[in-house]
PDB file of C-alpha atoms in Angstrom:
ATOM      1  CA  UNK P 106     -37.497 -66.553  65.438  1.00 49.00           C
ATOM      2  CA  UNK P 107     -36.916 -62.873  64.664  1.00 67.00           C
ATOM      3  CA  UNK P 108     -36.499 -63.221  60.920  1.00 83.00           C
ATOM      4  CA  UNK P 109     -39.902 -64.827  60.134  1.00 83.00           C
ATOM      5  CA  UNK P 110     -41.628 -62.221  62.300  1.00 83.00           C
ATOM      6  CA  UNK P 111     -39.810 -59.381  60.546  1.00 85.00           C
ATOM      7  CA  UNK P 112     -40.621 -60.916  57.177  1.00 87.00           C
ATOM      8  CA  UNK P 113     -44.332 -61.050  57.972  1.00 88.00           C
ATOM      9  CA  UNK P 114     -44.342 -57.482  59.290  1.00 89.00           C
ATOM     10  CA  UNK P 115     -42.507 -56.248  56.194  1.00 90.00           C
ATOM     11  CA  UNK P 116     -44.853 -58.146  53.897  1.00 91.00           C
ATOM     12  CA  UNK P 117     -47.916 -56.641  55.589  1.00 91.00           C
ATOM     13  CA  UNK P 118     -46.392 -53.153  55.381  1.00 91.00           C
ATOM     14  CA  UNK P 119     -45.657 -53.554  51.658  1.00 90.00           C
ATOM     15  CA  UNK P 120     -49.189 -54.799  50.935  1.00 87.00           C
ATOM     16  CA  UNK P 121     -50.660 -51.888  52.876  1.00 85.00           C
ATOM     17  CA  UNK P 122     -48.444 -49.394  51.025  1.00 85.00           C
ATOM     18  CA  UNK P 123     -49.144 -50.830  47.569  1.00 83.00           C
ATOM     19  CA  UNK P 124     -52.887 -51.113  48.102  1.00 79.00           C
ATOM     20  CA  UNK P 125     -53.133 -47.523  49.370  1.00 76.00           C
ATOM     21  CA  UNK P 126     -52.440 -46.218  45.835  1.00 73.00           C
ATOM     22  CA  UNK P 127     -55.424 -47.979  44.303  1.00 73.00           C
ATOM     23  CA  UNK P 128     -58.219 -45.837  42.832  1.00 78.00           C
ATOM     24  CA  UNK P 129     -60.791 -47.376  45.164  1.00 77.00           C
ATOM     25  CA  UNK P 130     -58.670 -46.861  48.293  1.00 68.00           C
ATOM     26  CA  UNK P 131     -60.502 -45.321  51.251  1.00 72.00           C
ATOM     27  CA  UNK P 132     -60.226 -41.537  51.425  1.00 77.00           C
ATOM     28  CA  UNK P 133     -59.782 -39.665  54.666  1.00 78.00           C
ATOM     29  CA  UNK P 134     -61.177 -36.139  54.609  1.00 82.00           C
ATOM     30  CA  UNK P 135     -58.753 -33.326  55.378  1.00 78.00           C
ATOM     31  CA  UNK P 136     -59.084 -31.507  58.635  1.00 79.00           C
ATOM     32  CA  UNK P 137     -60.527 -28.051  58.284  1.00 79.00           C
ATOM     33  CA  UNK P 138     -58.162 -25.667  60.003  1.00 76.00           C
ATOM     34  CA  UNK P 139     -58.556 -21.968  60.386  1.00 74.00           C
ATOM     35  CA  UNK P 140     -55.339 -20.157  59.484  1.00 76.00           C
ATOM     36  CA  UNK P 141     -54.203 -18.537  62.703  1.00 80.00           C
ATOM     37  CA  UNK P 142     -51.372 -16.417  61.378  1.00 82.00           C
ATOM     38  CA  UNK P 143     -52.845 -15.254  58.068  1.00 85.00           C
ATOM     39  CA  UNK P 144     -53.098 -11.552  59.036  1.00 87.00           C
ATOM     40  CA  UNK P 145     -49.594 -11.599  60.518  1.00 90.00           C
ATOM     41  CA  UNK P 146     -48.170 -13.245  57.402  1.00 89.00           C
ATOM     42  CA  UNK P 147     -49.821 -10.663  55.135  1.00 91.00           C
ATOM     43  CA  UNK P 148     -48.532  -7.759  57.233  1.00 93.00           C
ATOM     44  CA  UNK P 149     -45.021  -9.229  57.307  1.00 94.00           C
ATOM     45  CA  UNK P 150     -45.051  -9.748  53.550  1.00 94.00           C
ATOM     46  CA  UNK P 151     -46.099  -6.127  53.027  1.00 94.00           C
ATOM     47  CA  UNK P 152     -43.347  -4.812  55.287  1.00 95.00           C
ATOM     48  CA  UNK P 153     -40.717  -6.967  53.604  1.00 94.00           C
ATOM     49  CA  UNK P 154     -41.874  -5.859  50.154  1.00 93.00           C
ATOM     50  CA  UNK P 155     -41.631  -2.182  51.115  1.00 92.00           C
ATOM     51  CA  UNK P 156     -38.180  -2.772  52.606  1.00 92.00           C
ATOM     52  CA  UNK P 157     -37.051  -4.517  49.417  1.00 89.00           C
ATOM     53  CA  UNK P 158     -38.334  -1.582  47.343  1.00 88.00           C
ATOM     54  CA  UNK P 159     -36.320   0.826  49.496  1.00 88.00           C
ATOM     55  CA  UNK P 160     -33.134  -1.232  49.278  1.00 87.00           C
ATOM     56  CA  UNK P 161     -33.332  -1.972  45.562  1.00 83.00           C
ATOM     57  CA  UNK P 162     -31.026   0.274  43.561  1.00 76.00           C
ATOM     58  CA  UNK P 163     -32.569   2.645  41.045  1.00 73.00           C
ATOM     59  CA  UNK P 164     -32.244   1.598  37.415  1.00 74.00           C
ATOM     60  CA  UNK P 165     -29.463   3.300  35.504  1.00 73.00           C
ATOM     61  CA  UNK P 166     -30.743   5.680  32.887  1.00 76.00           C
ATOM     62  CA  UNK P 167     -29.338   5.343  29.364  1.00 71.00           C
ATOM     63  CA  UNK P 168     -26.882   8.087  28.395  1.00 74.00           C
ATOM     64  CA  UNK P 169     -28.083  10.560  25.775  1.00 72.00           C
ATOM     65  CA  UNK P 170     -26.719   9.930  22.291  1.00 73.00           C
ATOM     66  CA  UNK P 171     -24.892  12.874  20.723  1.00 69.00           C
ATOM     67  CA  UNK P 172     -24.265  12.994  16.986  1.00 61.00           C
TER      68      UNK P 172
END
């Protein structure tokens, strides 16, 4: 009794999955969300960039060539 039921459920799931990739499949619009942490993320990125600039070693200057 369980196997035919599972087979039918699996068959329906496969048909639903395969048909969802069709060009004429229904399209659900995306939810419009306001980014809540955008200012915090920008400030954090700025602080981390300044910290990385402070921690980065200075480039080694090339020694002067003497003839």
